[in-house]
Coordinates of C-alpha atoms and ligand atoms in Angstrom, one line a residue:
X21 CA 23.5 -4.5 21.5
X22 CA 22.6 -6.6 24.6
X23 CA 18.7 -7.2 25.9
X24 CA 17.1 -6.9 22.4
X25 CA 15.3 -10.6 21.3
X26 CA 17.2 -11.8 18.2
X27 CA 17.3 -14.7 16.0
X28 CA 20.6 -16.4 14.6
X29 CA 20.9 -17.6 11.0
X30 CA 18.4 -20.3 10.4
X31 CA 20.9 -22.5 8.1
X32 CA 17.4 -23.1 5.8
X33 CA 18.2 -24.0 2.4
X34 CA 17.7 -21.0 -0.1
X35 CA 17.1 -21.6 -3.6
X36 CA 19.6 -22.3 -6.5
X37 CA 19.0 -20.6 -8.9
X38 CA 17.4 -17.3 -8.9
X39 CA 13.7 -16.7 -10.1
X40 CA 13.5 -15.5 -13.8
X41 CA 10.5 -13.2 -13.4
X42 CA 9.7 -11.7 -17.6
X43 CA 7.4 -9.1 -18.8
X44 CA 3.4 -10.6 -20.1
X45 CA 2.8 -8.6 -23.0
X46 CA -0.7 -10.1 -25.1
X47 CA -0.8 -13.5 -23.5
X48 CA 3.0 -13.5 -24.3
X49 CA 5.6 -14.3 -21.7
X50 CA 8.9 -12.4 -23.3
X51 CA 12.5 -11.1 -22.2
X52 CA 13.3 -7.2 -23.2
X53 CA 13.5 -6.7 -26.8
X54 CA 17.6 -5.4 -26.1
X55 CA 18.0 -8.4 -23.8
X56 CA 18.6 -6.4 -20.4
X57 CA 18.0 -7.9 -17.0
X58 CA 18.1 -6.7 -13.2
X59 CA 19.1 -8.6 -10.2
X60 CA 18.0 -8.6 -7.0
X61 CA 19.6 -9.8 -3.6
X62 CA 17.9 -10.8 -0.8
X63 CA 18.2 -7.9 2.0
X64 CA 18.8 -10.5 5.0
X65 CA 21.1 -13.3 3.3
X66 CA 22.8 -11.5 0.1
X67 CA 21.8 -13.9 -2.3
X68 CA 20.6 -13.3 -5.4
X69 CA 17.2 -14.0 -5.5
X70 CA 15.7 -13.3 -8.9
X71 CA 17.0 -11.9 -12.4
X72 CA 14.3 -10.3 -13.8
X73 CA 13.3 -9.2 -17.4
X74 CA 14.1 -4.7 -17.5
X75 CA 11.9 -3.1 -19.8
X76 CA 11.6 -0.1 -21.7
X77 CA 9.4 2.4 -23.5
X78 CA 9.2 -0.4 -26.6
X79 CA 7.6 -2.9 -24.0
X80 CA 5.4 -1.0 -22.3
X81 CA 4.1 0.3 -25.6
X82 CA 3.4 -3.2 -26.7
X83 CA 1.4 -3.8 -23.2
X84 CA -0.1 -0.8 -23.8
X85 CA -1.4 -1.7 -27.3
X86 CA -2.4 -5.2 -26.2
X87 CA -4.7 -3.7 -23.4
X88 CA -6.1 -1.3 -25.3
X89 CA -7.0 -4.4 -28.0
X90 CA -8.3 -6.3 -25.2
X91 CA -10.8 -3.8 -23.7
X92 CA -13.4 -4.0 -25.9
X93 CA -14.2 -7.8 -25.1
X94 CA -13.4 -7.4 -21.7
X95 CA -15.6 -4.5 -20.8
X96 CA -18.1 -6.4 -22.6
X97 CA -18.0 -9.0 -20.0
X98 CA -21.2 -9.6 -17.4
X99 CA -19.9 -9.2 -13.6
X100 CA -21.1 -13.1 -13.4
X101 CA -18.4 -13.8 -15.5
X102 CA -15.4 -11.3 -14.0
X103 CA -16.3 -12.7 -11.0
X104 CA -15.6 -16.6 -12.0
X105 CA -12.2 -15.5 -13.1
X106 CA -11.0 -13.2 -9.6
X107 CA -12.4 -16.2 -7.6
X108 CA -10.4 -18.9 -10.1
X109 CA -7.6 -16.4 -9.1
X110 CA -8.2 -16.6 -5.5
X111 CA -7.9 -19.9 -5.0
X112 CA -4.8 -20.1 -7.2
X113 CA -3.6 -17.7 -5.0
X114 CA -3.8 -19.9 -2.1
X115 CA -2.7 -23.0 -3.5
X116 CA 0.5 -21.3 -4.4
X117 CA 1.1 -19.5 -1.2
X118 CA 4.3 -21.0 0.1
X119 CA 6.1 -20.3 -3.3
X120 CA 4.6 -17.1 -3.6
X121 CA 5.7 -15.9 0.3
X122 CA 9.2 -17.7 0.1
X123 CA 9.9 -15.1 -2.7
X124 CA 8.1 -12.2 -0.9
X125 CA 10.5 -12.9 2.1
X126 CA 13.2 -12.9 0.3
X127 CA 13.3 -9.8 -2.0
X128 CA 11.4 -7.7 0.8
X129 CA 13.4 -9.4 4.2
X130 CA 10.5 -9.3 5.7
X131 CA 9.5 -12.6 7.9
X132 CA 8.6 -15.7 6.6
X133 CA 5.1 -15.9 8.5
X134 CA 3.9 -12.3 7.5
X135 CA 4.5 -13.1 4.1
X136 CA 2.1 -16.0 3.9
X137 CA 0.3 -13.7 6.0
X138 CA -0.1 -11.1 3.4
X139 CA -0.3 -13.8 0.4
X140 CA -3.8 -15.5 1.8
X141 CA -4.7 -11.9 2.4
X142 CA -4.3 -10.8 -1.4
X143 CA -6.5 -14.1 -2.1
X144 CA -8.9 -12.5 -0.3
X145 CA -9.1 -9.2 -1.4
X146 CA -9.7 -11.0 -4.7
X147 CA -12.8 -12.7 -3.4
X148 CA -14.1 -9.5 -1.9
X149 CA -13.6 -7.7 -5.7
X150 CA -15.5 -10.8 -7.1
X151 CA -18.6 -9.9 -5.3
X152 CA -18.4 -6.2 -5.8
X153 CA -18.2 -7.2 -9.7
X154 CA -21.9 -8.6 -9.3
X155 CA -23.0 -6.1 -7.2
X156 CA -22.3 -3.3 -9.4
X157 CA -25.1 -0.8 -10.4
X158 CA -25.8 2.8 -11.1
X159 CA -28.7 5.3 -10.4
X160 CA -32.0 5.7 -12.0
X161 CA -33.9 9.4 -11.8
X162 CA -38.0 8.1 -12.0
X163 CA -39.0 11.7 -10.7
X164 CA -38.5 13.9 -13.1
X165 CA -41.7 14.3 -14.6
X166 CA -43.9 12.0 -16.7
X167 CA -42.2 12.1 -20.0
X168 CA -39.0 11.9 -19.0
X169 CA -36.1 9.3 -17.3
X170 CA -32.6 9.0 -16.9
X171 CA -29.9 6.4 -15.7
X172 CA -26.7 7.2 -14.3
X173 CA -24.3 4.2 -15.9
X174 CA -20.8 2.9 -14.8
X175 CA -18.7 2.1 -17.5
X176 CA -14.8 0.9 -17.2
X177 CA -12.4 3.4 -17.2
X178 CA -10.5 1.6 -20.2
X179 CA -7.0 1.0 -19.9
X180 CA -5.2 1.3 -16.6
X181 CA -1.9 1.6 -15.4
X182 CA -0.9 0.2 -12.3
X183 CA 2.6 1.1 -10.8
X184 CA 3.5 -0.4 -6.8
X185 CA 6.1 -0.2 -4.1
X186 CA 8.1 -3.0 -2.7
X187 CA 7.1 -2.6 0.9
X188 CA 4.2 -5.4 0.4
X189 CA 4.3 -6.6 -3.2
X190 CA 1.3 -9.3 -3.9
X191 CA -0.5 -7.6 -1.0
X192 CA -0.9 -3.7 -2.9
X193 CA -1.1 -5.0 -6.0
X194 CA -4.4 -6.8 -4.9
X195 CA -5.7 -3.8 -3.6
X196 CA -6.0 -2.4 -6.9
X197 CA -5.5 -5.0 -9.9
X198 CA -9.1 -7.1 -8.9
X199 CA -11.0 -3.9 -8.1
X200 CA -10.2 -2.8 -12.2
X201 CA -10.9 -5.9 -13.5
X202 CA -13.9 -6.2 -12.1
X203 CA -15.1 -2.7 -13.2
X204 CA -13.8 -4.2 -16.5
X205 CA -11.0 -2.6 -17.4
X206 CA -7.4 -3.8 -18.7
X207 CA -4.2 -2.9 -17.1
X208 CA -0.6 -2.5 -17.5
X209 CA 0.8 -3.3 -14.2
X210 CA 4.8 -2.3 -13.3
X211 CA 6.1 -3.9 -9.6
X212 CA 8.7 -2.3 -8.3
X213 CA 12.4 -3.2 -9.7
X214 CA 12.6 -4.8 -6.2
X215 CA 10.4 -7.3 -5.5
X216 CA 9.3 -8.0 -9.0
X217 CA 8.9 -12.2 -8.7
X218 CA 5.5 -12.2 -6.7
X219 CA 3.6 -10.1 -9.7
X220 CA 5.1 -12.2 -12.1
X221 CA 3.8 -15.3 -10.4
X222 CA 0.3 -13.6 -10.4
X223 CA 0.7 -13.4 -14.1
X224 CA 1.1 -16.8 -14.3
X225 CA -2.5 -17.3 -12.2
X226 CA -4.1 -14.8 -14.3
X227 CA -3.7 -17.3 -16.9
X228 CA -4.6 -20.4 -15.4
X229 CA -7.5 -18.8 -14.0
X230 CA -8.8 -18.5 -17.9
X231 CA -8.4 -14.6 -18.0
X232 CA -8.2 -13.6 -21.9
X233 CA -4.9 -12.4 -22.9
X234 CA -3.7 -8.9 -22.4
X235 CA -6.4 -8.2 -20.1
X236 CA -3.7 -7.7 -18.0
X237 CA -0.3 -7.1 -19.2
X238 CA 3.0 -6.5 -16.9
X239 CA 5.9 -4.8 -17.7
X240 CA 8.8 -5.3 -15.2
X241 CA 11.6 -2.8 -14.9
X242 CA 12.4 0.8 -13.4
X243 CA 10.6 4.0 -12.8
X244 CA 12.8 5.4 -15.7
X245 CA 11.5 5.1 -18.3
X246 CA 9.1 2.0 -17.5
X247 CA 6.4 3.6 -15.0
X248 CA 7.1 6.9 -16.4
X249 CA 6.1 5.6 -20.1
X250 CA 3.2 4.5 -18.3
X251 CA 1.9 7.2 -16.9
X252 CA 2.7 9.8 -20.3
X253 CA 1.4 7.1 -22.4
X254 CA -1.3 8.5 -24.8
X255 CA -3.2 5.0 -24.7
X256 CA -3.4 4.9 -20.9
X257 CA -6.7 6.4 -19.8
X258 CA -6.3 6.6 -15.9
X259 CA -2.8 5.7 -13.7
X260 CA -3.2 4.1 -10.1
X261 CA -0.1 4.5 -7.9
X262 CA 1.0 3.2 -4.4
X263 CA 4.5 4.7 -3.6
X264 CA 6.8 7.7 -2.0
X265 CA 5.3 11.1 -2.6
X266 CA 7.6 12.7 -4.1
X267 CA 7.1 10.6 -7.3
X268 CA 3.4 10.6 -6.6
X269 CA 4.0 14.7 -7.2
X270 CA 5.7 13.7 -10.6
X271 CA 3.1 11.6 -12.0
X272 CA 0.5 13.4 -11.3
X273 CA 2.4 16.9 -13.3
X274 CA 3.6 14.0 -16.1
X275 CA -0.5 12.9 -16.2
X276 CA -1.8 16.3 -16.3
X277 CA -0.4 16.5 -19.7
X278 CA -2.8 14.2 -20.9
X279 CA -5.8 15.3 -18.3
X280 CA -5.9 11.6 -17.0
X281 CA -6.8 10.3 -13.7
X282 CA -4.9 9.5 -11.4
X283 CA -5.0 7.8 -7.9
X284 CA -2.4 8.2 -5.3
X285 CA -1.8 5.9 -2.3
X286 CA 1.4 7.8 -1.0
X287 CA 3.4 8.1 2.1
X288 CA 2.4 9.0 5.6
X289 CA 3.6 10.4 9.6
X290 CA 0.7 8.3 11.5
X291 CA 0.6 9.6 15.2
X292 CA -1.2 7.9 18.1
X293 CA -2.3 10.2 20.7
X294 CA -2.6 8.1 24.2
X295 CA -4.6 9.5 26.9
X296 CA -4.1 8.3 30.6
X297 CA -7.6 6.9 30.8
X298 CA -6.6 4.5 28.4
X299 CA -6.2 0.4 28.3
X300 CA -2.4 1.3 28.7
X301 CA -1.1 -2.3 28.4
X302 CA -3.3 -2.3 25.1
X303 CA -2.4 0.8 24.1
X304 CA 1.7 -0.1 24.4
X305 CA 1.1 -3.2 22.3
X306 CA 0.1 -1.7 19.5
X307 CA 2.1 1.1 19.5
X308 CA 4.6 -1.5 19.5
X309 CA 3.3 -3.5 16.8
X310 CA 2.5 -0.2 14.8
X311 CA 6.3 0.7 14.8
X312 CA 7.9 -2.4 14.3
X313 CA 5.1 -4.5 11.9
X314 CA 7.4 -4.9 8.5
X315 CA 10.6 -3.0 10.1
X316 CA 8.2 0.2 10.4
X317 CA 8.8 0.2 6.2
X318 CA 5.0 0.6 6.1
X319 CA 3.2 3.7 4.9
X320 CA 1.0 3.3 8.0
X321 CA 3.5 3.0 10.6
X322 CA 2.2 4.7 13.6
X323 CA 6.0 6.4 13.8
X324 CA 4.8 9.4 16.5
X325 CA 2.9 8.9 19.2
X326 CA 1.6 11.8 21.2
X327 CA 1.6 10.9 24.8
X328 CA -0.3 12.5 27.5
X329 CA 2.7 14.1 30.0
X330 CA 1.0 12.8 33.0
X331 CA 1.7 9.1 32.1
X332 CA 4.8 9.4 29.4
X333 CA 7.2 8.1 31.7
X334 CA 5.9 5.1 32.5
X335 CA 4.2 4.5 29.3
X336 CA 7.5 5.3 27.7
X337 CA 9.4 2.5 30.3
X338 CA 6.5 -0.1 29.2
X339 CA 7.0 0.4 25.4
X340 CA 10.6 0.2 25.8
X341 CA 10.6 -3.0 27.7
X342 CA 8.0 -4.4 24.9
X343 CA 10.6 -3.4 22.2
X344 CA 13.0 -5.5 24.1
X345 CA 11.0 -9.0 23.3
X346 CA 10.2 -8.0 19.6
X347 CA 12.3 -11.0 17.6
X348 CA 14.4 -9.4 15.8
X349 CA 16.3 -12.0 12.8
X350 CA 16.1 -14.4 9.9
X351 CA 12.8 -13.5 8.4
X352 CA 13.3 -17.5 7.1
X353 CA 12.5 -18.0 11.1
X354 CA 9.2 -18.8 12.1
X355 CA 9.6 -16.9 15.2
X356 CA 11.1 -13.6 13.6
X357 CA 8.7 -10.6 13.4
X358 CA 11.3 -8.1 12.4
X359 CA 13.2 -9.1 9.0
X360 CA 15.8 -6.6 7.1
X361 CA 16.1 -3.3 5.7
X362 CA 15.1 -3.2 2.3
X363 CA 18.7 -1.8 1.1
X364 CA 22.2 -0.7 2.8
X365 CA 21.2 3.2 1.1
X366 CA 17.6 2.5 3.0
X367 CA 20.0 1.6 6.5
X368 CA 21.2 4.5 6.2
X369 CA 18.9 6.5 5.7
X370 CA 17.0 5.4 8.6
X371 CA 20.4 6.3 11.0
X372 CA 21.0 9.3 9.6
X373 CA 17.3 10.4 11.3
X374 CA 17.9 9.0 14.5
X375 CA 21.7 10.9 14.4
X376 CA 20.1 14.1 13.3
X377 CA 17.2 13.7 16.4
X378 CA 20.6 13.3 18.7
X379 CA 22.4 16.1 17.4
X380 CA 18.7 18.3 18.1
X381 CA 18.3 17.3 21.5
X382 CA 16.1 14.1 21.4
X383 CA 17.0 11.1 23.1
X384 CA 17.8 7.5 22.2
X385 CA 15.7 5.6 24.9
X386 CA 16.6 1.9 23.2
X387 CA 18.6 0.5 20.0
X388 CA 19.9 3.8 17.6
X389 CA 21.9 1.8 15.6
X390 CA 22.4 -1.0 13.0
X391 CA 21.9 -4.4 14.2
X392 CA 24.1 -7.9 13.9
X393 CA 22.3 -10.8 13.2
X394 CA 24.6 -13.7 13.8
X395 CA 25.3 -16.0 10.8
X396 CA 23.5 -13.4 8.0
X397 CA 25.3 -10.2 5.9
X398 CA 21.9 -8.4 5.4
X399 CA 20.7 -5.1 7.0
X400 CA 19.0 -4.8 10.5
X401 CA 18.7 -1.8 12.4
X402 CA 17.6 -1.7 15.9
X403 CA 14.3 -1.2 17.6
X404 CA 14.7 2.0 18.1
X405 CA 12.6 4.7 20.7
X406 CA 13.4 8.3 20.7
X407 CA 12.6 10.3 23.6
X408 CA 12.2 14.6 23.4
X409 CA 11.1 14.7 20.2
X410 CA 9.9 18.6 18.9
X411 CA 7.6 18.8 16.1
X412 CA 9.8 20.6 13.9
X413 CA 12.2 17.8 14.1
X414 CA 12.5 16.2 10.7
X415 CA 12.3 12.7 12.5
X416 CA 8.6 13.8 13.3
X417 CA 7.7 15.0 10.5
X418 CA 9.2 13.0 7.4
X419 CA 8.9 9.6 6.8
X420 CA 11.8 7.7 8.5
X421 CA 10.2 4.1 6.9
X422 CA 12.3 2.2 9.6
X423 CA 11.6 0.5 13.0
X424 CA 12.1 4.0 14.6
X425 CA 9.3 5.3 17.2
X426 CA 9.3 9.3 17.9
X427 CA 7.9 10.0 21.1
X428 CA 6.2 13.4 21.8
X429 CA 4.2 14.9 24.6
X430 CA 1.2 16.8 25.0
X431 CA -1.2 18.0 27.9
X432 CA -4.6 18.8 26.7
X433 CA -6.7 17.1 23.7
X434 CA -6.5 20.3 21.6
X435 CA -2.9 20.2 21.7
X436 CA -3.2 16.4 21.0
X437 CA -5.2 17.3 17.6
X438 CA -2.6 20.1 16.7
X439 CA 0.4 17.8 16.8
X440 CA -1.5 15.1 15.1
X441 CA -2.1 17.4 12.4
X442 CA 1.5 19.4 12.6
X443 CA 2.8 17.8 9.1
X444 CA 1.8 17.7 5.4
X445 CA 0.7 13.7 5.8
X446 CA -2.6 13.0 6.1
X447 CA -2.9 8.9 5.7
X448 CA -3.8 7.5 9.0
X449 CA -4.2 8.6 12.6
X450 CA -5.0 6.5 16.4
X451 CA -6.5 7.4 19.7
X452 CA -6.4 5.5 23.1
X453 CA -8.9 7.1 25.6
X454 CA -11.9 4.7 27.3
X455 CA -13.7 8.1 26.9
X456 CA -15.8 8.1 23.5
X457 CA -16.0 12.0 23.7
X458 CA -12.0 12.7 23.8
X459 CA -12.2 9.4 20.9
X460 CA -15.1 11.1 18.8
X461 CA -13.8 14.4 19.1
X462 CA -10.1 13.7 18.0
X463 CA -11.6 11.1 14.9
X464 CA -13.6 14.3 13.8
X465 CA -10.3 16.8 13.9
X466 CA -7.9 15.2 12.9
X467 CA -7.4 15.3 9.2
X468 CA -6.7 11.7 8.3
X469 CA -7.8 9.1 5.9
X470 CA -8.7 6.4 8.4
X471 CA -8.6 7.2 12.2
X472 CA -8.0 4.0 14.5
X473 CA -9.7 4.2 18.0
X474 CA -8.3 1.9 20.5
X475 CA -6.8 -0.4 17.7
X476 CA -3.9 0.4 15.4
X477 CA -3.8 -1.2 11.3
X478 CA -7.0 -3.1 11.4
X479 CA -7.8 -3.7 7.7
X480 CA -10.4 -5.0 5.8
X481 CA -11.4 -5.2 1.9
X482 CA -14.9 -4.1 2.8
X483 CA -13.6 -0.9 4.6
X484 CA -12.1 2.1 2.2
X485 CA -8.3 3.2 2.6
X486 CA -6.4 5.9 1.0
X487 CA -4.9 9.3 2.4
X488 CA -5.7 12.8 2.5
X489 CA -3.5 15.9 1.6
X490 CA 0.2 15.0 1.1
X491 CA -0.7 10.9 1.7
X492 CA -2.8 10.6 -1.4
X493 CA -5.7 10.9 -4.1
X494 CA -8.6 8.6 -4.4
X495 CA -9.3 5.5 -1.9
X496 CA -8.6 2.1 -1.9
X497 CA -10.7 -0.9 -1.1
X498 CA -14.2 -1.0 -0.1
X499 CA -17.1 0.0 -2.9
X500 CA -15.2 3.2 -3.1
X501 CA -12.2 1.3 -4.5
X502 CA -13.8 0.1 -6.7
X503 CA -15.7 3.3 -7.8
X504 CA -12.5 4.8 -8.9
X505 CA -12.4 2.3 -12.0
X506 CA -15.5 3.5 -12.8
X507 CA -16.7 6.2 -14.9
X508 CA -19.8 8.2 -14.7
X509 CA -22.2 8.3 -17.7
X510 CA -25.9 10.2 -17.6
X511 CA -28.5 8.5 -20.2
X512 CA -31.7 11.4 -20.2
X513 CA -34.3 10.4 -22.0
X514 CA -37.5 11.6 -23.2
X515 CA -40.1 8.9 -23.3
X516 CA -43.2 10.5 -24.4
X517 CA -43.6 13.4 -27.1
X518 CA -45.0 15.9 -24.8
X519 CA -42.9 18.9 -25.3
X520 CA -43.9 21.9 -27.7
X521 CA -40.8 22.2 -30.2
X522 CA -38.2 25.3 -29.3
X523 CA -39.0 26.5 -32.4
X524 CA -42.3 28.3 -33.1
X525 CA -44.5 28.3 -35.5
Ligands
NAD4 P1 8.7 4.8 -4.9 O1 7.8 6.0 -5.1 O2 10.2 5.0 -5.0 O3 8.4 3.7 -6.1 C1 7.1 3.2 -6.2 C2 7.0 2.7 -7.6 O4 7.0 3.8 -8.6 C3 8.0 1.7 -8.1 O5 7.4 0.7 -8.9 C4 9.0 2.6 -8.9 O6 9.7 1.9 -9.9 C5 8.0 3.5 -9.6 N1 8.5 4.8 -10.1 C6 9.6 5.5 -9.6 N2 9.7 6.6 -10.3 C7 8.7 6.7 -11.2 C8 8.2 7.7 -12.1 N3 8.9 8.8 -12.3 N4 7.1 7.4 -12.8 C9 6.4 6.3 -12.6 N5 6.8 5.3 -11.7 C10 7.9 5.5 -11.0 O7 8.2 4.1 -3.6 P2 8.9 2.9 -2.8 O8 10.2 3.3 -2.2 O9 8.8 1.7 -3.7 O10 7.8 2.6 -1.7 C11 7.8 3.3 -0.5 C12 6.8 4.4 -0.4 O11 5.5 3.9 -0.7 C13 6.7 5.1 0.9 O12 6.7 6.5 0.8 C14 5.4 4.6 1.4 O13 4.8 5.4 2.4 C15 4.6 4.5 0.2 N6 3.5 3.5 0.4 C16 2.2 4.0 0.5 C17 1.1 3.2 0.7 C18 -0.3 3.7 0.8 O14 -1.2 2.9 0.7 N7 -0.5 5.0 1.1 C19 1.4 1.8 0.8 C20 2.7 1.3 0.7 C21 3.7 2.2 0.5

């Protein structure tokens, strides 16, 4: 495929020996009790990367008995002191970045710079957690009359369970692991069978950082019957879950057996709607960046955008040509922003959408096809743009989860809000307009978990994520992130003896 940006082999040096990543069961690091492993090969340069511990329902009941054992003395805990630990484990967390993003890189194929990237990231969000431990508090009620006063407490849920994708390992996990502890919970925590070296690492920082033993426990292995023990477990008192939705669905039917809570960060079909009085050269960047940031395998991708019919052509022409000079490559490159497909099945996948958009009438403006990358085996598909896109096509509707942009049109801002809404996702949503009434009224419609305006994936710890309808239950991040480790006890008291007894006489 000639005019795309690509980048060769870069020859580096990959490890050896493959990582050896095992389940940390009570302080304990062990192999699986029958001795079974899992491989897995780096997407980009097929070699194997780690051999990692695969668990079963015998480990995860041992995690889940040493977390359980644990709770007691961590709960216990003042914030002052969770907070010592998660900023211990911060600055772990950046001394061992290159180690930590090398092995992101390699299981996930996604670039070398992104994954230190994400890795100082994670150390963050486990400096933000550490202040929220201190800063926790409840309610008091001092009005409700003279004799009487109630508190509202927050006490830790109790034992978590904590299952992830393999889209960004160290980064997800962070999102949620700091935010229990410091509510003062335990966990069991299950990466996916994928990328499972980065959490195993973290288990190693856990315990430098001085955290007692099985306050958090990790249990390495498959869906079946690892996260799945998880979530039936009797012992587990609440499950938090980033992944696809269709097994968000199953866990929350599996943990309605057991009535517990559940949080769901799941998948999403982000549109952009872009308005001709718009930055346009803004607006194109980002749309660009939204589509291609971690080979689009991101459940914020902003994979539709809705453009305004008066200025698709030319927007179209200026997105295309900005595709062109995204470096495509060795995600061991430091001038690679687009790495590997996460599997061959994945590739796929991805193809099999842009072939069905074909056969329905869409058009392939740029790439539609699996890339080369010269001296490496791995996966790569193209940057792809598809032009004519109908809402009932399934490529604008289902999560493709590969560097694949759907390009729609529209003519009025009503019609903008129905497509942004035509779909069962509700995670995240943009709008390009310089007018603040067309931005204010589609961030009010437009049923969405977080709504960019004039920016696209702007995060931070302090600001709440999570998705509504199909996308997800409970938020991330933020005090509200850390409000879903937290349950809600009244204390009413009577402080005076005031009352004349119920019963008379
Ligand atoms: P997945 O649902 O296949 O797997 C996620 C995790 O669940 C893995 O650890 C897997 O082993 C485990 N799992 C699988 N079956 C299970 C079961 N029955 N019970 C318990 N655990 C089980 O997802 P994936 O392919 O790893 O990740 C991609 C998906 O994640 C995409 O849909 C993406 O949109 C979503 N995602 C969402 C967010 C968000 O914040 N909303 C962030 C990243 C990824």
């Amino acid at each position: 495929m000639t005019g795309l940006t690509l980048i060769a082999a870069t020859g580096a040096t990959l490890p050896d020996e493959p990582f050896r990543p095992r389940h940390l069961i009570a302080g304990q690091w062990c192999d699986s009790t029958d001795g079974a492993t899992s491989d897995r090969m780096s997407p980009a340069h097929g070699v194997l990367v780690s051999r990692a511990a695969r668990g079963g329902v015998a480990e995860v009941d041992a995690a889940v008995a040493a977390a359980r054992a644990a709770l007691p003395g961590w709960a216990a805990t003042s914030g002052k002191a969770r907070a010592a630990v998660l900023l211990k484990v911060a600055d772990l967390i950046e001394a061992n970045t290159e180690r930590m993003a090398l092995l992101e890189c390699l299981e996930t194929g996604k670039p070398i710079t992104q994954a230190r990237g994400e890795v100082s990231g994670a150390a963050d969000l486990w400096r933000y957690a550490a202040a929220l431990a201190r800063a926790q508090h409840g309610d008091s009620h001092n009005a409700l009359g003279p004799d009487m006063l109630a508190v509202v407490l927050k006490e830790p849920r109790g034992v978590v369970s904590v299952i992830t994708p393999w889209n960004f390992p160290i980064w997800i996990l962070s999102q949620k692991l700091p935010f229990a502890l410091a509510a003062g919970c335990c966990c069991v925590v299950k990466p996916s069978e994928m990328t499972p070296s980065t959490t195993a690492m973290l288990g190693e920082l856990l315990s430098q950082a001085g955290l007692p033993a099985g306050v958090v426990n990790i249990v390495l292995g498959f869906g079946q019957p690892v996260g799945s023990r998880m979530v039936s477990h009797p012992g587990v008192d609440m499950v938090t879950f980033t992944g696809s939705t269709k097994v968000g669905r199953a866990i929350a039917a599996e943990a309605a057996g057991s009535l517990k809570k559940v949080a769901l960060e799941l998948g999403g079909k982000n549109a952009q709607a872009i308005f001709p009085d718009a930055d346009l050269d803004s607006a194109a960047d980002a749309v660009v960046f939204g589509i291609y940031f971690n080979a689009g395998e991101c459940c914020n991708s902003g994979s539709r955008i809705l453009v305004h019919a008066d200025v698709a052509e030319a927007f179209v022409a200026r997105v295309v040509a900005l595709s062109a000079r995204v470096a495509f490559g060795d995600p061991l490159h430091p001038d690679t922003q687009v790495g590997a497909i996460v599997t061959p099945q994945h590739q796929a996948r991805i193809h099999g959408y842009v072939q069905a958009a074909q056969a329905a009438g869409a058009r392939v403006a740029l790439g539609g096809a699996p890339l080369r990358i010269e001296g490496l085996a791995g996966d790569f598909y193209a940057p792809t743009v598809v032009t004519g896109v109908t809402a009932d096509m399934a490529i604008a509707r289902e999560e493709v989860f590969g560097p694949v942009l759907s390009v729609l049109t529209f003519r009025t801002l009503d019609e903008a809000i129905r497509l942004a809404n035509d779909g069962s996702y509700g995670l995240s949503a943009g709008v390009w307009s310089e007018n603040v009434h067309t931005c204010l009224e589609f961030g009010r419609r437009v049923q969405a978990g977080t709504i960019w305006t004039n920016t696209w994936m702007d995060g931070f710890p302090e600001v709440t994520f999570g998705g509504m309808r199909q996308s997800g239950l409970g938020r991330e991040i933020g005090q509200y992130g850390l409000d879903e480790f937290l349950e809600v006890k009244s204390l009413v008291m009577r402080v005076g003896r005031t009352r004349a007894n119920w019963v008379r006489g």
